[in-house]
Coordinates of C-alpha atoms in Angstrom, one line a residue:
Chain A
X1 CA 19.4 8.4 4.6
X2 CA 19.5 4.5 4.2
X3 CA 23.0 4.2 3.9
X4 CA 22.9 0.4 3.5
X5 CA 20.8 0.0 7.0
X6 CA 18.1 -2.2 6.6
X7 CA 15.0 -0.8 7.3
X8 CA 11.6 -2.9 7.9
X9 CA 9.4 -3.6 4.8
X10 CA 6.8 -2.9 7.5
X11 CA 8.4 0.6 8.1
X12 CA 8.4 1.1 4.4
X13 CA 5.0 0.4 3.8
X14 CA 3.6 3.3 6.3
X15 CA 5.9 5.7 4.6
X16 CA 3.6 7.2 2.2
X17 CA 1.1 7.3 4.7
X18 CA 3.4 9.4 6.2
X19 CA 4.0 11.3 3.3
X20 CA 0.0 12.1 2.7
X21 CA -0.9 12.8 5.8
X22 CA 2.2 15.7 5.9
X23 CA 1.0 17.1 2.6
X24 CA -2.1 17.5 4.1
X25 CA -1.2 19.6 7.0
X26 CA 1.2 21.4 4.9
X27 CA -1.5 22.4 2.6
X28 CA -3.4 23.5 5.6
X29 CA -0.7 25.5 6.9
X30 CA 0.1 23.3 10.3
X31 CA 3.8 24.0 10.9
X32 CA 4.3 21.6 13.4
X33 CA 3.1 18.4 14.7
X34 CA 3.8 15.9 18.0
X35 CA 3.8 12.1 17.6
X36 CA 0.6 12.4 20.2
X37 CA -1.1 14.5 17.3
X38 CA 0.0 12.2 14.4
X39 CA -1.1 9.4 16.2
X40 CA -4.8 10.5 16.7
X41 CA -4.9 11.1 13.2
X42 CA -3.2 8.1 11.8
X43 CA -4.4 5.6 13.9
X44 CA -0.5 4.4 14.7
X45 CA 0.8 4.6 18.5
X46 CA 2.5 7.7 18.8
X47 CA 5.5 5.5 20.6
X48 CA 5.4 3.3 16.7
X49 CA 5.4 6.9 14.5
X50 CA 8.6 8.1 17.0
X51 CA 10.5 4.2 16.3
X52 CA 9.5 4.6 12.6
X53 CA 11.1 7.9 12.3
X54 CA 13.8 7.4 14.3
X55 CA 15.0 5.4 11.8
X56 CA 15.5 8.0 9.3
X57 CA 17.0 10.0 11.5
X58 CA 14.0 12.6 11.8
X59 CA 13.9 13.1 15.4
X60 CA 11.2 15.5 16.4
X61 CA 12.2 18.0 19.6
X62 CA 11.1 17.3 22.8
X63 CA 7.8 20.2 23.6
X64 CA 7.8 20.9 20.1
X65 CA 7.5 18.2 17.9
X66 CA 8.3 17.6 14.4
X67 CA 8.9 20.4 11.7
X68 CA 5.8 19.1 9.3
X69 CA 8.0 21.1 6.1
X70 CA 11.1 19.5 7.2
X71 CA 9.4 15.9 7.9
X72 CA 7.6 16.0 4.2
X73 CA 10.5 17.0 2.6
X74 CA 12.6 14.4 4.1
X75 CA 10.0 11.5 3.8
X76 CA 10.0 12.4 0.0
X77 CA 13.7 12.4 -0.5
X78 CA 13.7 8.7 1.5
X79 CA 10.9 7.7 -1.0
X80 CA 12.2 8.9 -3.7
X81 CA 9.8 11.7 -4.6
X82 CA 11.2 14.1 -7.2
X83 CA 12.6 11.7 -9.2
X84 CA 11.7 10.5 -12.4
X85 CA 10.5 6.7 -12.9
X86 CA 9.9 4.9 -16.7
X87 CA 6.9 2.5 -16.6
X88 CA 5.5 0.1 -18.9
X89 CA 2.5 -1.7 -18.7
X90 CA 1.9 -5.1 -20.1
X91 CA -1.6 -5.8 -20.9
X92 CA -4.5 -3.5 -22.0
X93 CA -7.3 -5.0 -20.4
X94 CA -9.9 -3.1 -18.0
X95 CA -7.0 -2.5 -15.6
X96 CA -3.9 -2.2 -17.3
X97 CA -5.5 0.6 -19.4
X98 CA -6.9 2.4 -16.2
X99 CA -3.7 2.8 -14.8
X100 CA -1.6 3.7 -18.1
X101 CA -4.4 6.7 -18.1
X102 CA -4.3 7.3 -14.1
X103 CA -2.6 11.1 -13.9
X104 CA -1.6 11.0 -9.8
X105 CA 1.0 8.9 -11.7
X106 CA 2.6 10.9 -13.2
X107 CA 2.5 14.0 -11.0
X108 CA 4.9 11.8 -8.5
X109 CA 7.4 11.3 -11.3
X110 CA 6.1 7.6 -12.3
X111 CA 5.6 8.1 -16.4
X112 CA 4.3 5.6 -18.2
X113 CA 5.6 5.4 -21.2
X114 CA 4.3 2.2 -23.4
X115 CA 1.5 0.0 -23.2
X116 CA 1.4 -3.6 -25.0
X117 CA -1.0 -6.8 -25.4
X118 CA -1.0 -10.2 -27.6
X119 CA -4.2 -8.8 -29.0
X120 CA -4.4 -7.9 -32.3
X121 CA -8.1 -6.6 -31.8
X122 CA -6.6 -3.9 -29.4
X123 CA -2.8 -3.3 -30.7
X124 CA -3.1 0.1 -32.7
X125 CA -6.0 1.4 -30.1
X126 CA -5.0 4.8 -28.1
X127 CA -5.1 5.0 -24.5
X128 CA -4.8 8.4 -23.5
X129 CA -1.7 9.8 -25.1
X130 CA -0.2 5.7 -25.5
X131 CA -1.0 3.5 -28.6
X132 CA -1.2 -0.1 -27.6
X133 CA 1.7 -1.8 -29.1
X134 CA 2.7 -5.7 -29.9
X135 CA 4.4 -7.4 -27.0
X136 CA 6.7 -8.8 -29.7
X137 CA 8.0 -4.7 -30.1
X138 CA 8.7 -5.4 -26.3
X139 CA 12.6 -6.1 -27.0
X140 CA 13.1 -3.0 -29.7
X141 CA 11.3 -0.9 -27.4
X142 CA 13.3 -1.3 -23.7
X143 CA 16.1 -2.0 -25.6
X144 CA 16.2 1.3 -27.0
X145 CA 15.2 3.1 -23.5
X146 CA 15.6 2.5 -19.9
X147 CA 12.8 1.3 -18.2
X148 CA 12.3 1.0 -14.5
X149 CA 9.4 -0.8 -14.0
X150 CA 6.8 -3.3 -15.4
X151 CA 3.4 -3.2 -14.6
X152 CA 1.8 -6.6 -14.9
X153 CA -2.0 -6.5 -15.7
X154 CA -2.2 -10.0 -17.5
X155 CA -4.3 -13.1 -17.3
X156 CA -2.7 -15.4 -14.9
X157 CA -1.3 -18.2 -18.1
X158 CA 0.2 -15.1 -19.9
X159 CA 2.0 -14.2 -16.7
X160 CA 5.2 -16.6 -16.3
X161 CA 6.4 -15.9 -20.2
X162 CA 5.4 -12.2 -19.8
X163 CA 7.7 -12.7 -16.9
X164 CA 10.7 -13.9 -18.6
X165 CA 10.7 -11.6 -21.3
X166 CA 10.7 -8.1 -19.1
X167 CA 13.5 -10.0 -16.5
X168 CA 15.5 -10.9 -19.5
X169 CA 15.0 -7.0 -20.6
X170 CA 16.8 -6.1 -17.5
X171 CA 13.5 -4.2 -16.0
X172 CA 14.1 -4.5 -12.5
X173 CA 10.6 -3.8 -11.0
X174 CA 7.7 -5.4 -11.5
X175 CA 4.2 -4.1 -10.1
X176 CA 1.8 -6.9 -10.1
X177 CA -1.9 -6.5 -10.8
X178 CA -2.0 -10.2 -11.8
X179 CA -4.0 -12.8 -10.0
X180 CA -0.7 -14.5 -9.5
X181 CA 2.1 -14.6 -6.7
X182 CA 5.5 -14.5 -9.0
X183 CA 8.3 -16.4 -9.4
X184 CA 11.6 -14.1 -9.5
X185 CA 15.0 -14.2 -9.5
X186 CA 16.1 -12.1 -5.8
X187 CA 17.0 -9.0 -7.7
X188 CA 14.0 -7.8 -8.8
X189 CA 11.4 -6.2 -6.5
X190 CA 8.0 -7.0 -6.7
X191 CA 4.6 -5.2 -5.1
X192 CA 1.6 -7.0 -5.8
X193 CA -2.0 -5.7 -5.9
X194 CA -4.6 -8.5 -5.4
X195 CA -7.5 -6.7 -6.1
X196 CA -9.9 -9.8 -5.8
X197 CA -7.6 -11.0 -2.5
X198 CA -9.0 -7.4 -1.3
X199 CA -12.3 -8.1 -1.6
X200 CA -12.6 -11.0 -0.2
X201 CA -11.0 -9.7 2.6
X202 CA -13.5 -6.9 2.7
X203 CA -16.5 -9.3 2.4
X204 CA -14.8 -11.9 5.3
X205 CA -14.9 -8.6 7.7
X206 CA -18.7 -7.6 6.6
X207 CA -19.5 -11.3 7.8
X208 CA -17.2 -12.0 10.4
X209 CA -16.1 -10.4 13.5
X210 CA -11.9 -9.7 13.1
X211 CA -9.0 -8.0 15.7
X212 CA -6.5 -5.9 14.6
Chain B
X1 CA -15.4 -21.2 11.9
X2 CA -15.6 -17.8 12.7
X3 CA -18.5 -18.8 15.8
X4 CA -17.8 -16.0 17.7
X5 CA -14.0 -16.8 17.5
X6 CA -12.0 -13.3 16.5
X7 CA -9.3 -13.9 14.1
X8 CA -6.8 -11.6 13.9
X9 CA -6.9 -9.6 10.4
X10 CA -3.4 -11.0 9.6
X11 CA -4.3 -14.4 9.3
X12 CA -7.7 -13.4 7.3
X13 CA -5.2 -11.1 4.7
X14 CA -3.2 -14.7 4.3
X15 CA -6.3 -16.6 3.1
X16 CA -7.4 -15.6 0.1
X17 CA -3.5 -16.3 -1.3
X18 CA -4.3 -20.1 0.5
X19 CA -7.7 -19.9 -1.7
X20 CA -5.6 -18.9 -4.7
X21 CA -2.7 -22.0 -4.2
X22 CA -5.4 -24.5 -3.4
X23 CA -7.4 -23.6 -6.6
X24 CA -4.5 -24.2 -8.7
X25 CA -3.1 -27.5 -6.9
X26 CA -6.7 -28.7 -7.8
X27 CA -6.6 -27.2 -11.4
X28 CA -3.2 -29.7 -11.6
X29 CA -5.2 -32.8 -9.9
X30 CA -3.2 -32.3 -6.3
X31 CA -4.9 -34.4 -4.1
X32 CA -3.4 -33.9 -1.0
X33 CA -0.5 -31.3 0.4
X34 CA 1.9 -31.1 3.3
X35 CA 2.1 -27.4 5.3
X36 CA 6.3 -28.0 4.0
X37 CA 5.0 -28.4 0.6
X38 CA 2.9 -25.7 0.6
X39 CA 5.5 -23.2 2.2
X40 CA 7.8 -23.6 0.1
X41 CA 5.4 -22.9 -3.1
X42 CA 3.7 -19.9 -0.5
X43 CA 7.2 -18.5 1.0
X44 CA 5.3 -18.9 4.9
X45 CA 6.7 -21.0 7.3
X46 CA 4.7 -24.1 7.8
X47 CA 4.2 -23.9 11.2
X48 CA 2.5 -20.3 10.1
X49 CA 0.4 -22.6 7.7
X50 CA -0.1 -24.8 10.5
X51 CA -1.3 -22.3 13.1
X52 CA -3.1 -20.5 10.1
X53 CA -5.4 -23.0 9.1
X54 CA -6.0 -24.5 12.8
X55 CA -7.4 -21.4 13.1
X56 CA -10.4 -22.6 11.4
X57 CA -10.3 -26.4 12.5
X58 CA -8.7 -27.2 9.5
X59 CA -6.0 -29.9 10.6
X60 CA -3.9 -31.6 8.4
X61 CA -2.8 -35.3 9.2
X62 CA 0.6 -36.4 10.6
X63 CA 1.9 -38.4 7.3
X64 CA -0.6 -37.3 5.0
X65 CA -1.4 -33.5 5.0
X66 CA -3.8 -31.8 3.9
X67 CA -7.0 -32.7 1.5
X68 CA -6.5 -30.0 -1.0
X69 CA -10.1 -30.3 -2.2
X70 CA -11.7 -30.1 1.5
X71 CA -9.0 -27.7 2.5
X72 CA -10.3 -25.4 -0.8
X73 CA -14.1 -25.6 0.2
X74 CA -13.5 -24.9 3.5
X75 CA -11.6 -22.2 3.3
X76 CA -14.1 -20.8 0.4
X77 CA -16.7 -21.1 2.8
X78 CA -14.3 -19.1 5.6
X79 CA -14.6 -16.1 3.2
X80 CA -17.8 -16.5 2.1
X81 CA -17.3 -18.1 -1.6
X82 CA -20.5 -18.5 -3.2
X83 CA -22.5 -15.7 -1.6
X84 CA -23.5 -12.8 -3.6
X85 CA -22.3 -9.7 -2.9
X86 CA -23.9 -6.2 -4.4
X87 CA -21.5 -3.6 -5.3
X88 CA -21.8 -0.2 -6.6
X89 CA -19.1 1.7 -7.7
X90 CA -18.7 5.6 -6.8
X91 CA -16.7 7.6 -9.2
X92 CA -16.9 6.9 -12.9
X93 CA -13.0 8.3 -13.7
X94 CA -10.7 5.5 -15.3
X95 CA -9.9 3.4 -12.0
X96 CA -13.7 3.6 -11.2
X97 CA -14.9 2.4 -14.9
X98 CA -12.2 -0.4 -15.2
X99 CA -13.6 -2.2 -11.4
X100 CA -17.2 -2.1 -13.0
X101 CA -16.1 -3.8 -15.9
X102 CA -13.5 -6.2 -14.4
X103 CA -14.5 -9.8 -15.2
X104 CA -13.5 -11.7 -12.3
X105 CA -15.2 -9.9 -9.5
X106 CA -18.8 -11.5 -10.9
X107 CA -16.6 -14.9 -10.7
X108 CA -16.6 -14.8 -7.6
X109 CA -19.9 -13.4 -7.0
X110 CA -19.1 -9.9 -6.6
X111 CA -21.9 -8.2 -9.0
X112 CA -21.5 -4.4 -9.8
X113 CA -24.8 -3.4 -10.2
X114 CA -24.4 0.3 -10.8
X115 CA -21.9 3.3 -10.9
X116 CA -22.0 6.7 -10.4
X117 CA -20.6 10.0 -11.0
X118 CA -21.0 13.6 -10.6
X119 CA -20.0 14.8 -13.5
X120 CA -22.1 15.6 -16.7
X121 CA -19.9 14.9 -19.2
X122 CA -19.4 11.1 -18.2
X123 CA -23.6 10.6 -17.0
X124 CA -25.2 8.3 -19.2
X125 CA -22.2 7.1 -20.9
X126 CA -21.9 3.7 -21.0
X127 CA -19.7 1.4 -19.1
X128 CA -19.6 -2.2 -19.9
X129 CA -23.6 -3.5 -18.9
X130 CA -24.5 -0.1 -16.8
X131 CA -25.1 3.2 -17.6
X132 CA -23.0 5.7 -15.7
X133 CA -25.8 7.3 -13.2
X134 CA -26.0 10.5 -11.6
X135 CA -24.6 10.6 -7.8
X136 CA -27.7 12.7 -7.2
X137 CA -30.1 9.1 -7.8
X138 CA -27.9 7.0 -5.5
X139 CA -30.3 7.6 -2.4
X140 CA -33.3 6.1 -4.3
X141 CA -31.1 3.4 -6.0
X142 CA -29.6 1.9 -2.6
X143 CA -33.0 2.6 -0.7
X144 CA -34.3 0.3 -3.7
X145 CA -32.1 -2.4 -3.3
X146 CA -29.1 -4.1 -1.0
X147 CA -26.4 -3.0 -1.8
X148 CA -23.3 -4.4 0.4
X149 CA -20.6 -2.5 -0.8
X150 CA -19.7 0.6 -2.5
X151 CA -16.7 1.4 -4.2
X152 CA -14.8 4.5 -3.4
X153 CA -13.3 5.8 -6.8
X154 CA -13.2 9.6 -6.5
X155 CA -10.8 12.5 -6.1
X156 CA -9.9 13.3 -2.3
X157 CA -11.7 16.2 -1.7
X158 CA -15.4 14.4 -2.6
X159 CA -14.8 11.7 -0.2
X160 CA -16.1 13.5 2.9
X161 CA -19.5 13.6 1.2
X162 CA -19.3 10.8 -0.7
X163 CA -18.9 8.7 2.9
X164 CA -21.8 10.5 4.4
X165 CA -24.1 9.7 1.9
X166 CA -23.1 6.1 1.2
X167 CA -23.2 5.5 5.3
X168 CA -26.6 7.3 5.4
X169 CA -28.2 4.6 3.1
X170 CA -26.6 1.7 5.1
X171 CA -23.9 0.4 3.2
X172 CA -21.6 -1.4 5.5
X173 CA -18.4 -1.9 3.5
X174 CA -16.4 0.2 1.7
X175 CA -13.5 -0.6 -0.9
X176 CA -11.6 2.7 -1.0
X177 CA -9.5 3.4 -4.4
X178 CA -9.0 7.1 -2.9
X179 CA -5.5 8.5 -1.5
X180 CA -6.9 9.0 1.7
X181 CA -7.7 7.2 4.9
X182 CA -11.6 7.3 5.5
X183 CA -12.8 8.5 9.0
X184 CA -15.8 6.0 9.5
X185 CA -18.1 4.8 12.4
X186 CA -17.0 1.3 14.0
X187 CA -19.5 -0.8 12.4
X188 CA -18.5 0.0 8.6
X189 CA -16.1 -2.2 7.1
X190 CA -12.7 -1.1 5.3
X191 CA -10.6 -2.1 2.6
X192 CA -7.9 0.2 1.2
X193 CA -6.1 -0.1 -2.2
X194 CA -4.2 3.1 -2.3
X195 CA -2.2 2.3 -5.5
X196 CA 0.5 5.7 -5.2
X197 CA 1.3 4.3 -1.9
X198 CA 1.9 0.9 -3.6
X199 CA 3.8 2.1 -5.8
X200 CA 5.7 4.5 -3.5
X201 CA 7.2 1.1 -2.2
X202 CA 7.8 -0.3 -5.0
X203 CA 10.2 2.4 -6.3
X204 CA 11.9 2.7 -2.6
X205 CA 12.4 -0.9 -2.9
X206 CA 14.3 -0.4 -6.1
X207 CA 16.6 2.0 -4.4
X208 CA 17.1 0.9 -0.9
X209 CA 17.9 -2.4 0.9
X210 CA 15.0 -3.6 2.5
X211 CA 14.3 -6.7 5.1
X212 CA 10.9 -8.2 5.2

């Protein structure tokens, strides 16, 4: 699977749709599924779910669809379910502490495994089984460990030495909760999560009339 | 401006990121911007930005470009900068807790004016300002007040009920923290976070080639 072709970011990104929607029919025992029936319940043209698997190379059969087992399975292996990821989180505000405490984490093989702020009136606090510890232990600590990826959870000015200090590190994935697009060198990947860009998406569509 | 005029949800999902840039030229005295200027800080195409922001009448000037400052208000006014929004949070678990006390939502006029849970052991605990509430009071608190939005924050299986209730009191919009993909009437807004499908990418990013 993959084997250096390029697939689609936009591909990508309905993946673990994919992947929750098959879990669910799995855990409802549904053995099988056509592209006609994923469609209706994914809202994706049954024509787009055939091209997007196609490029996996999970064909479903002609009368009898796709194998659901088979299809999870694969899915996961593509995404990389089943193995193990080391996260850190910089910054133990509201959010960054939500998510070093969020368990659906670590039951996909995402582990969490240090927390750290500037602040010295939270350094030393637990969060869940995590002390907070001084981003100047940053170096000792990923130095010492391998760690896959960096979740950002900082006010926006903290963000561009924050930044330099996990790419020097080696850390080659950053997940972005700050209110910040970021500047990085083409070898690291980057998923952002603009919660406040969200909103005021939502709130544009309560006032507005949008198109698909 | 939206009059009547259906924009298409790819262009609305770009704006707040405009919103975002523009605010910070301004912070840094910017008075004026060219769409190549602003694509290369933005990494879209300026004829994107072009057809973008025509969209809304906003047309820059051969030569001169774009007013940052007008460009900012009008494209705060576009998503509705400055009105108050109501928003009460369903599901008092970490996620749900760290929304209702993030700071820059009331920023931007987003007030949380309650949260709620089902469970015992977190009712009445408090969470920044509020109280956490029992889901049982939410008819009489929504049929008290406007609320605009409610928060989804809450395990898979209590959406189904949660949606019911929260459509029954009129609640238009819904910001949905949960891993699934609500089944709703035509008239009630969406917005999905789904952070393990986020994430999901991320980590498949780190593995595989992708193309955007």
């Amino acid at each position: 699977m993959g084997n250096g072709k390029q697939i689609s970011l936009a591909v990508i990104r309905r993946l673990p749709r994919y992947y929750r929607y098959l879990q669910e029919l799995l855990e409802n025992n549904v053995g099988r599924i056509s592209s006609m029936e994923l469609s209706a319940k994914m809202n994706i043209t049954a024509s787009q779910i055939r091209q997007d698997l196609n490029n996996f190379g999970c064909f479903g059969q002609q009368g009898y669809g796709y194998n659901v087992e088979l299809l999870f399975k694969e899915i996961g292996k593509i995404l990389g379910v089943g193995r193990d990821y080391s996260l850190i989180v910089i910054g133990a505000g509201n959010i960054g502490q939500a998510l070093a405490k969020y368990e659906n984490f670590v039951k996909r093989g995402y582990n969490i495994v240090g927390i750290f702020d500037n602040n010295p009136a939270v350094i030393g606090k637990p969060v869940g089984r995590l002390v907070v510890e001084d981003i100047e232990k940053l170096d000792d600590f990923v130095g010492s460990r391998s760690v896959d990826i960096a979740v950002l959870a900082i006010p926006s000015k903290n963000v561009p030495s924050a930044m330099r200090k996990i790419i020097a590190l080696g850390v080659k994935g950053i997940w972005n909760f700050s209110a910040v697009d970021l500047d990085a060198p083409p070898d690291i990947e980057i998923e952002n999560v603009h919660l406040t860009d969200s909103l005021m998406t939502l709130s544009y569509k309560l006032s507005n009339e949008t198109v698909n």
